[in-house]
Tab-separated table of C-alpha atoms in Angstrom:
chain	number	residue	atom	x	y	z
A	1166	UNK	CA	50.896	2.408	1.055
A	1167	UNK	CA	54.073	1.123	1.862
A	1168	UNK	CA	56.490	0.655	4.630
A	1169	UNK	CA	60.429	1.966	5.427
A	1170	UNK	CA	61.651	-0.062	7.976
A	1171	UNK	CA	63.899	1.774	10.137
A	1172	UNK	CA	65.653	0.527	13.763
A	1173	UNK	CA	63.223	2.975	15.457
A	1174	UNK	CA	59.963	2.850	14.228
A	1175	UNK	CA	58.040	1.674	10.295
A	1176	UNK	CA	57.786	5.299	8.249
A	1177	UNK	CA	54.571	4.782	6.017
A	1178	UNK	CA	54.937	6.485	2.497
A	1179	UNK	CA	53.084	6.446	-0.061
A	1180	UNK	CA	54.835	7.195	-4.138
A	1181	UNK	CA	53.367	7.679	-7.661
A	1182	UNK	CA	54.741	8.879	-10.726
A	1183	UNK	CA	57.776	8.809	-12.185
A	1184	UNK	CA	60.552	11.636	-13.266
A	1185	UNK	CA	61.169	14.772	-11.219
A	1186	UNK	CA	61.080	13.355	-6.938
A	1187	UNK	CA	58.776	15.686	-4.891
A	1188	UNK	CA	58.806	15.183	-1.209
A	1189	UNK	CA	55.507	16.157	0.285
A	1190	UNK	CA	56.010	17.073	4.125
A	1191	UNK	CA	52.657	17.047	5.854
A	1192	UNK	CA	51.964	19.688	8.863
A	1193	UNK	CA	50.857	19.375	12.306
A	1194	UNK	CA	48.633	16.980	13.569
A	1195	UNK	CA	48.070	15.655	10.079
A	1196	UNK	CA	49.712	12.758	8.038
A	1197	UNK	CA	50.376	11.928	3.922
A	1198	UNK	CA	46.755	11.515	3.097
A	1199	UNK	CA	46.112	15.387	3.205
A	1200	UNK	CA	47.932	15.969	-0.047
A	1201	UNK	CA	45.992	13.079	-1.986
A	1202	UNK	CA	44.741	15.521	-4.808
A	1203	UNK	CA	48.358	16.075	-5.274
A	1204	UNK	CA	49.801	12.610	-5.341
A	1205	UNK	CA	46.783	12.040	-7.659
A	1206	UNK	CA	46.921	14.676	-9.648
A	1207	UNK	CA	50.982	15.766	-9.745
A	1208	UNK	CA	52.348	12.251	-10.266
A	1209	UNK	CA	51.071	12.473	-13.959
A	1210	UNK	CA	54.227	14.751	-13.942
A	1211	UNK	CA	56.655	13.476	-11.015
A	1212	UNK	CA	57.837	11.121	-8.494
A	1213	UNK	CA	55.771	11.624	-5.948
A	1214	UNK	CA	56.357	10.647	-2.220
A	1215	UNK	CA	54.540	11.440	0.579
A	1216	UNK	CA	55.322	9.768	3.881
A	1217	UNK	CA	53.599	9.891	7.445
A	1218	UNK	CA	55.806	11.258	10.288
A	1219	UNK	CA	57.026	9.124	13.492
A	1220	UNK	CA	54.038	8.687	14.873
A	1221	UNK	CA	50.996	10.085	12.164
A	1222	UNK	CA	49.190	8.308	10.328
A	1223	UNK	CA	50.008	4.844	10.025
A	1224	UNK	CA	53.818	5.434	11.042
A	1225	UNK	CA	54.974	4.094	14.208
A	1226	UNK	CA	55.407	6.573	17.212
A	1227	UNK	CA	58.577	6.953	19.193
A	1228	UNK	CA	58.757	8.477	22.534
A	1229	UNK	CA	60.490	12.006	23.182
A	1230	UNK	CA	60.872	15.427	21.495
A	1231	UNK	CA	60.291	15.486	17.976
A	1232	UNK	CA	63.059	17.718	16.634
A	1233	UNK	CA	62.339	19.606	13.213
A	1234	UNK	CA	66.054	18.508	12.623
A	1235	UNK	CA	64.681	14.526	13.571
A	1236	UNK	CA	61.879	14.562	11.431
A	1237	UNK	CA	63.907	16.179	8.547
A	1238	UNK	CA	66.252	13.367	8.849
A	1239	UNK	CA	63.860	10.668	8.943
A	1240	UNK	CA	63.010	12.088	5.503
A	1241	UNK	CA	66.600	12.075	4.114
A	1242	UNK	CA	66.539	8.380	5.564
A	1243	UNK	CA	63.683	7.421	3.570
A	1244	UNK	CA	65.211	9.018	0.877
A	1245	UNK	CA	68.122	6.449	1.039
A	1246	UNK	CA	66.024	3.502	1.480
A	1247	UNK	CA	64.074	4.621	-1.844
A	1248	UNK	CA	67.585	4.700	-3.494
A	1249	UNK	CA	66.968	8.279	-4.752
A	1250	UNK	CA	70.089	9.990	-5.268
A	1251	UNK	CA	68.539	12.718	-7.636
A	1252	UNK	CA	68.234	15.749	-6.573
A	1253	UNK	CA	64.328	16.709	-4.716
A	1254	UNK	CA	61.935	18.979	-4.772
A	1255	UNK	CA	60.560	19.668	-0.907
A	1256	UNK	CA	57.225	20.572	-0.367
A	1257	UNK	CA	56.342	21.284	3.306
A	1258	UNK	CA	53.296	22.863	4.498
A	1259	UNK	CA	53.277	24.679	8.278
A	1260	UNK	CA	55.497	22.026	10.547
A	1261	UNK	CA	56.040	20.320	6.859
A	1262	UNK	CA	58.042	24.405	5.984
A	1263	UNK	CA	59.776	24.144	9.655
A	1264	UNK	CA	60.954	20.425	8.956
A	1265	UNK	CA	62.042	21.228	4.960
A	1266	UNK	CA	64.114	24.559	6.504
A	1267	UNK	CA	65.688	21.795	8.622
A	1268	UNK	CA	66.313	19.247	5.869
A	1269	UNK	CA	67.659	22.297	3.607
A	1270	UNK	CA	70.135	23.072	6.609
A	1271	UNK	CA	71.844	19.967	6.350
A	1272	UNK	CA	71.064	18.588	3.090
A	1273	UNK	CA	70.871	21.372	0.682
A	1274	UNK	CA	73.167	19.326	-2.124
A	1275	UNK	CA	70.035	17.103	-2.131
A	1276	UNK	CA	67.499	19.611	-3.371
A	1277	UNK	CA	66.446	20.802	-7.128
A	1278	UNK	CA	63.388	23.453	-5.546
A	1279	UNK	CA	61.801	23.918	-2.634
A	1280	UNK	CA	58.016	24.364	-1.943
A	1281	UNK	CA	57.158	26.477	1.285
A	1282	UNK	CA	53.008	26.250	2.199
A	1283	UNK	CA	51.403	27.892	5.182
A	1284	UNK	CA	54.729	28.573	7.119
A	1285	UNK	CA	57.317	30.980	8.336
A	1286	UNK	CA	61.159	31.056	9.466
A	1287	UNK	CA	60.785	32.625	12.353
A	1288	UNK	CA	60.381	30.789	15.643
A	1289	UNK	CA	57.629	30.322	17.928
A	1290	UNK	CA	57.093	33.644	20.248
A	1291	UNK	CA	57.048	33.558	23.601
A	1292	UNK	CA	53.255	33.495	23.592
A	1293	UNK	CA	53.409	30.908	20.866
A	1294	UNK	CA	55.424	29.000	23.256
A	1295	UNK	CA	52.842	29.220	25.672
A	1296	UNK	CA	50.587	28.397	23.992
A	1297	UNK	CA	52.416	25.098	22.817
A	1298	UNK	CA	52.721	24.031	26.016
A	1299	UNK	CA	49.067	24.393	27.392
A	1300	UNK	CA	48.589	22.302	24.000
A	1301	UNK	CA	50.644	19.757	25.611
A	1302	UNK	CA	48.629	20.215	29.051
A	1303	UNK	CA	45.427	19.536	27.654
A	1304	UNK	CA	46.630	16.637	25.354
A	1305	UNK	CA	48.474	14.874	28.246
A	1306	UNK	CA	44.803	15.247	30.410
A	1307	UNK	CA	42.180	15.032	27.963
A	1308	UNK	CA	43.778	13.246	24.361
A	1309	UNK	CA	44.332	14.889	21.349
A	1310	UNK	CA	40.100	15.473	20.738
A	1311	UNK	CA	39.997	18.770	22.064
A	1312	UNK	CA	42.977	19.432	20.237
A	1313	UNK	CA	41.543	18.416	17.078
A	1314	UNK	CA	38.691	20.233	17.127
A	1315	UNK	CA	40.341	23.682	18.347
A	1316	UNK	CA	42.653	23.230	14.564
A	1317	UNK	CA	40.076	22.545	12.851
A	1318	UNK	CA	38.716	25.868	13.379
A	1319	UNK	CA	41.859	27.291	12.736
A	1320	UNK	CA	43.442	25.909	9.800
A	1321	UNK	CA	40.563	26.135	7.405
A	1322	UNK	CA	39.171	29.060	5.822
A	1323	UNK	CA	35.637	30.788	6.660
A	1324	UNK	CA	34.672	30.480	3.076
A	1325	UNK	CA	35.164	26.059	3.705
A	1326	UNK	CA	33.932	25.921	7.210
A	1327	UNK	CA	30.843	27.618	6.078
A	1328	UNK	CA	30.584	25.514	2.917
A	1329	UNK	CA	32.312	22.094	2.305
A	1330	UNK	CA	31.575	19.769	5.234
A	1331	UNK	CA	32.614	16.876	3.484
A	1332	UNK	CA	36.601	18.518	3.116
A	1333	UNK	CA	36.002	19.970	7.285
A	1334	UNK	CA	35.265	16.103	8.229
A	1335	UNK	CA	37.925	14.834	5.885
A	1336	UNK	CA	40.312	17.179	7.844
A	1337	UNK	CA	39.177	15.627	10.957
A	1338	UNK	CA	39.390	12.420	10.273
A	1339	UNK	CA	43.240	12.642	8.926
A	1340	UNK	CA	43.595	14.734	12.421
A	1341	UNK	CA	42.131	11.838	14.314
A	1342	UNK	CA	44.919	9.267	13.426
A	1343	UNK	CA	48.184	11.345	15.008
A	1344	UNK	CA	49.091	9.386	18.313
A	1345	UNK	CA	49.407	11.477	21.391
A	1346	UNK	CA	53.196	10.793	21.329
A	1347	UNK	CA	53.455	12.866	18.207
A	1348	UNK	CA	50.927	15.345	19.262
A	1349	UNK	CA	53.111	16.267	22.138
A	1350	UNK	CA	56.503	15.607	20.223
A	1351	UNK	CA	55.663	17.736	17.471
A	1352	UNK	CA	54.363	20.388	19.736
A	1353	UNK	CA	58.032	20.395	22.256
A	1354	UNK	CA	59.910	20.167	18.544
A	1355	UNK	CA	57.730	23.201	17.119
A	1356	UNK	CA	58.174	24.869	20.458
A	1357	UNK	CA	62.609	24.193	20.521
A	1358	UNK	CA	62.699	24.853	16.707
A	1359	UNK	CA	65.564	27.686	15.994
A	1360	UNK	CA	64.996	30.690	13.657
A	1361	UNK	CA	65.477	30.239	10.303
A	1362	UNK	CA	65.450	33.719	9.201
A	1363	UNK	CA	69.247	34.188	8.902
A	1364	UNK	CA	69.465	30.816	6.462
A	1365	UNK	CA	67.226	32.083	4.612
A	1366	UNK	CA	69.641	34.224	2.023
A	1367	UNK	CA	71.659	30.924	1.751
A	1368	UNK	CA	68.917	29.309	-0.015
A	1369	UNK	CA	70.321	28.681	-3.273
A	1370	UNK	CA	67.546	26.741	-5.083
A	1371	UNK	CA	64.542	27.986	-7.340
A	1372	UNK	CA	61.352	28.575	-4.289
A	1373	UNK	CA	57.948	28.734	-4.989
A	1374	UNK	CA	56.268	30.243	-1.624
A	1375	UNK	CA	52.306	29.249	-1.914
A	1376	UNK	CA	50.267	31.265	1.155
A	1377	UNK	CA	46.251	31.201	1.913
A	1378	UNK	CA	45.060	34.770	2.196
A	1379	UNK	CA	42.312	33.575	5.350
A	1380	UNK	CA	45.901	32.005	7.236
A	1381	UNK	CA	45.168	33.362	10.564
A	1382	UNK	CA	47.775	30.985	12.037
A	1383	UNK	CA	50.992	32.058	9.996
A	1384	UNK	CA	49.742	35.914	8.137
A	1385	UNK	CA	50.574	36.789	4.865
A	1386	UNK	CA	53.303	39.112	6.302
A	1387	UNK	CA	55.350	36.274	7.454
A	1388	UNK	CA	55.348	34.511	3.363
A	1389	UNK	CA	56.192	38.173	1.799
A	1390	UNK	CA	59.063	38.609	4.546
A	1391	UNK	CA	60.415	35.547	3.185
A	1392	UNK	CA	60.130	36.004	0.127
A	1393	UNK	CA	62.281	39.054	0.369
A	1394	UNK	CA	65.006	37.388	1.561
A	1395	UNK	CA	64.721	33.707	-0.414
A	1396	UNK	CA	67.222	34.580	-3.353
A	1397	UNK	CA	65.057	32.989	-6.080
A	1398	UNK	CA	61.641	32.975	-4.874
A	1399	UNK	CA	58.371	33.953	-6.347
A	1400	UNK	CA	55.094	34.441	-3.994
A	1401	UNK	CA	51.600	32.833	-4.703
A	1402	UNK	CA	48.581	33.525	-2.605
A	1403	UNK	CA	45.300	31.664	-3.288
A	1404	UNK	CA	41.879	33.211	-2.363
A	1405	UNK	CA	38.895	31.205	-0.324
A	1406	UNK	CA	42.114	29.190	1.460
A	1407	UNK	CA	43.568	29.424	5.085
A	1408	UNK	CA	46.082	26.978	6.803
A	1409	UNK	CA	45.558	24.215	4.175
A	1410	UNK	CA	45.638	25.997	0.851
A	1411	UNK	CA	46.577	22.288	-0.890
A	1412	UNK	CA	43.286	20.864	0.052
A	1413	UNK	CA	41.226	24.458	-0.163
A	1414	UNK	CA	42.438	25.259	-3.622
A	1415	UNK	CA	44.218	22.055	-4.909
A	1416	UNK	CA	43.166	22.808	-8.423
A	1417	UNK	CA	44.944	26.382	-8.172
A	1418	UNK	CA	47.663	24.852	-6.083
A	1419	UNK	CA	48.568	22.127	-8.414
A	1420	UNK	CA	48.992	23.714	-11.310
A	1421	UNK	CA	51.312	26.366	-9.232
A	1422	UNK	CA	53.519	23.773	-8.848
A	1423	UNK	CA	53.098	21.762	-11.889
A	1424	UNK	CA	54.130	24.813	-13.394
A	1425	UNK	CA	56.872	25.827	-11.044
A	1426	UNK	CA	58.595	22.187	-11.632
A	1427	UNK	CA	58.689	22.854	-15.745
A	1428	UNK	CA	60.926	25.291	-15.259
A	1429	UNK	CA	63.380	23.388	-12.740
């Protein structure tokens, strides 16, 4: 692990490999060390670089809204301070899709590919909203426990919950080192995000789209609408995976992209 340094707050990251960058955005309330199998596995092939958002992990929080548009530009900053002027691929997974729709908004001369796990353009509904905002209820009253433990029975599959404790506790133990600033952050920036849906046929790079069939969170529905509209996209959905499909299926999901990047 290392550190950015930036007048705000220390970005961890962690990088492997060499070649091709790859940008691994982590979702919500996660941080870098849920896509270890592919920093192990895909820097035999890449640049790998995964950091922690403001505030996961062992990043420092900040106080305030965390904007998808904020979070993609802390990534662009890192970016800078890596000295990486070739052109990315983004991987983003849930929040990790909202925050790479951002970064490909304002920085699309800086991408090669893009990735898209577990996530949709759309915006929040108003229910989702809602919802969002009890989230931020409970975590401001009770800490981000009961928080935890209400995702963790919603981003992983039946098939996992039922029969790899070792990955569920792994889960919960990434979960349990996201600060309550970025808990709530994250959860106003989700809520405020805009809808991506009209960008979406202005996305000019080669996209690999990689969905669980158990998501309950973000359906399958959501990942074919975009792919419909994604110029240069091709669809992937992995059986026995939900929310996380890079942890429930890394084997499957690895070589998805490892062969996705050969032909960048």
């Amino acid at each position: 692990m290392k550190f950015a340094d930036f007048e705000t707050f220390k970005m961890a990251y962690e990088e492997a490999g060499s070649g091709l960058p790859i940008l691994f955005i982590h979702g919500y309330p996660l941080n870098r060390q849920m896509w270890q199998p592919q920093i192990h596995d895909l820097s035999q092939d890449a640049h790998v670089i995964a950091p922690d958002l403001r505030g996961h992990g062992d990043s420092t929080p900040t106080e305030g809204v965390y904007s998808m548009d904020l979070l993609a530009e802390d990534c662009a900053r890192l970016l800078d301070y890596l000295n990486i002027s070739q052109k990315i691929v983004l991987c983003g997974l849930s929040m990790g899709g909202y925050i790479s729709f951002a970064f490909a908004r304002k920085f699309l001369d800086r991408l090669a590919a893009l990735v898209l796990t577990a996530t949709r353009a759309a915006p929040d509904t108003e229910e989702g909203k809602l919802n969002r905002q009890r989230s931020i209820a409970l975590a401001k009253e009770q800490g981000i426990a009961p928080i935890i433990e209400t995702m963790i029975a919603r981003v992983l599959s039946p098939y996992t919950l039922a029969n790899r404790p070792d990955l569920v506790q792994a889960v919960r133990q990434i979960m349990q080192r996201t600060s309550l600033q970025a808990v709530i952050g994250d959860l106003q920036g989700m809520m405020e995000r805009i809808d991506s849906r009209p960008f979406l046929k202005q996305i000019s790079v080669p996209t690999l789209i990689i969905h669980g069939k158990d998501d309950t969170l973000i359906p399958i529905e959501e990942a074919q609408a975009m792919q419909a509209d994604i110029p240069n996209c091709r669809l992937l959905i992995l059986e026995n995976a939900a929310h996380l499909p890079n942890l429930e299926a890394s084997e499957r999901f690895n070589q998805a992209v490892r062969e996705f990047i050969k032909t960048l």
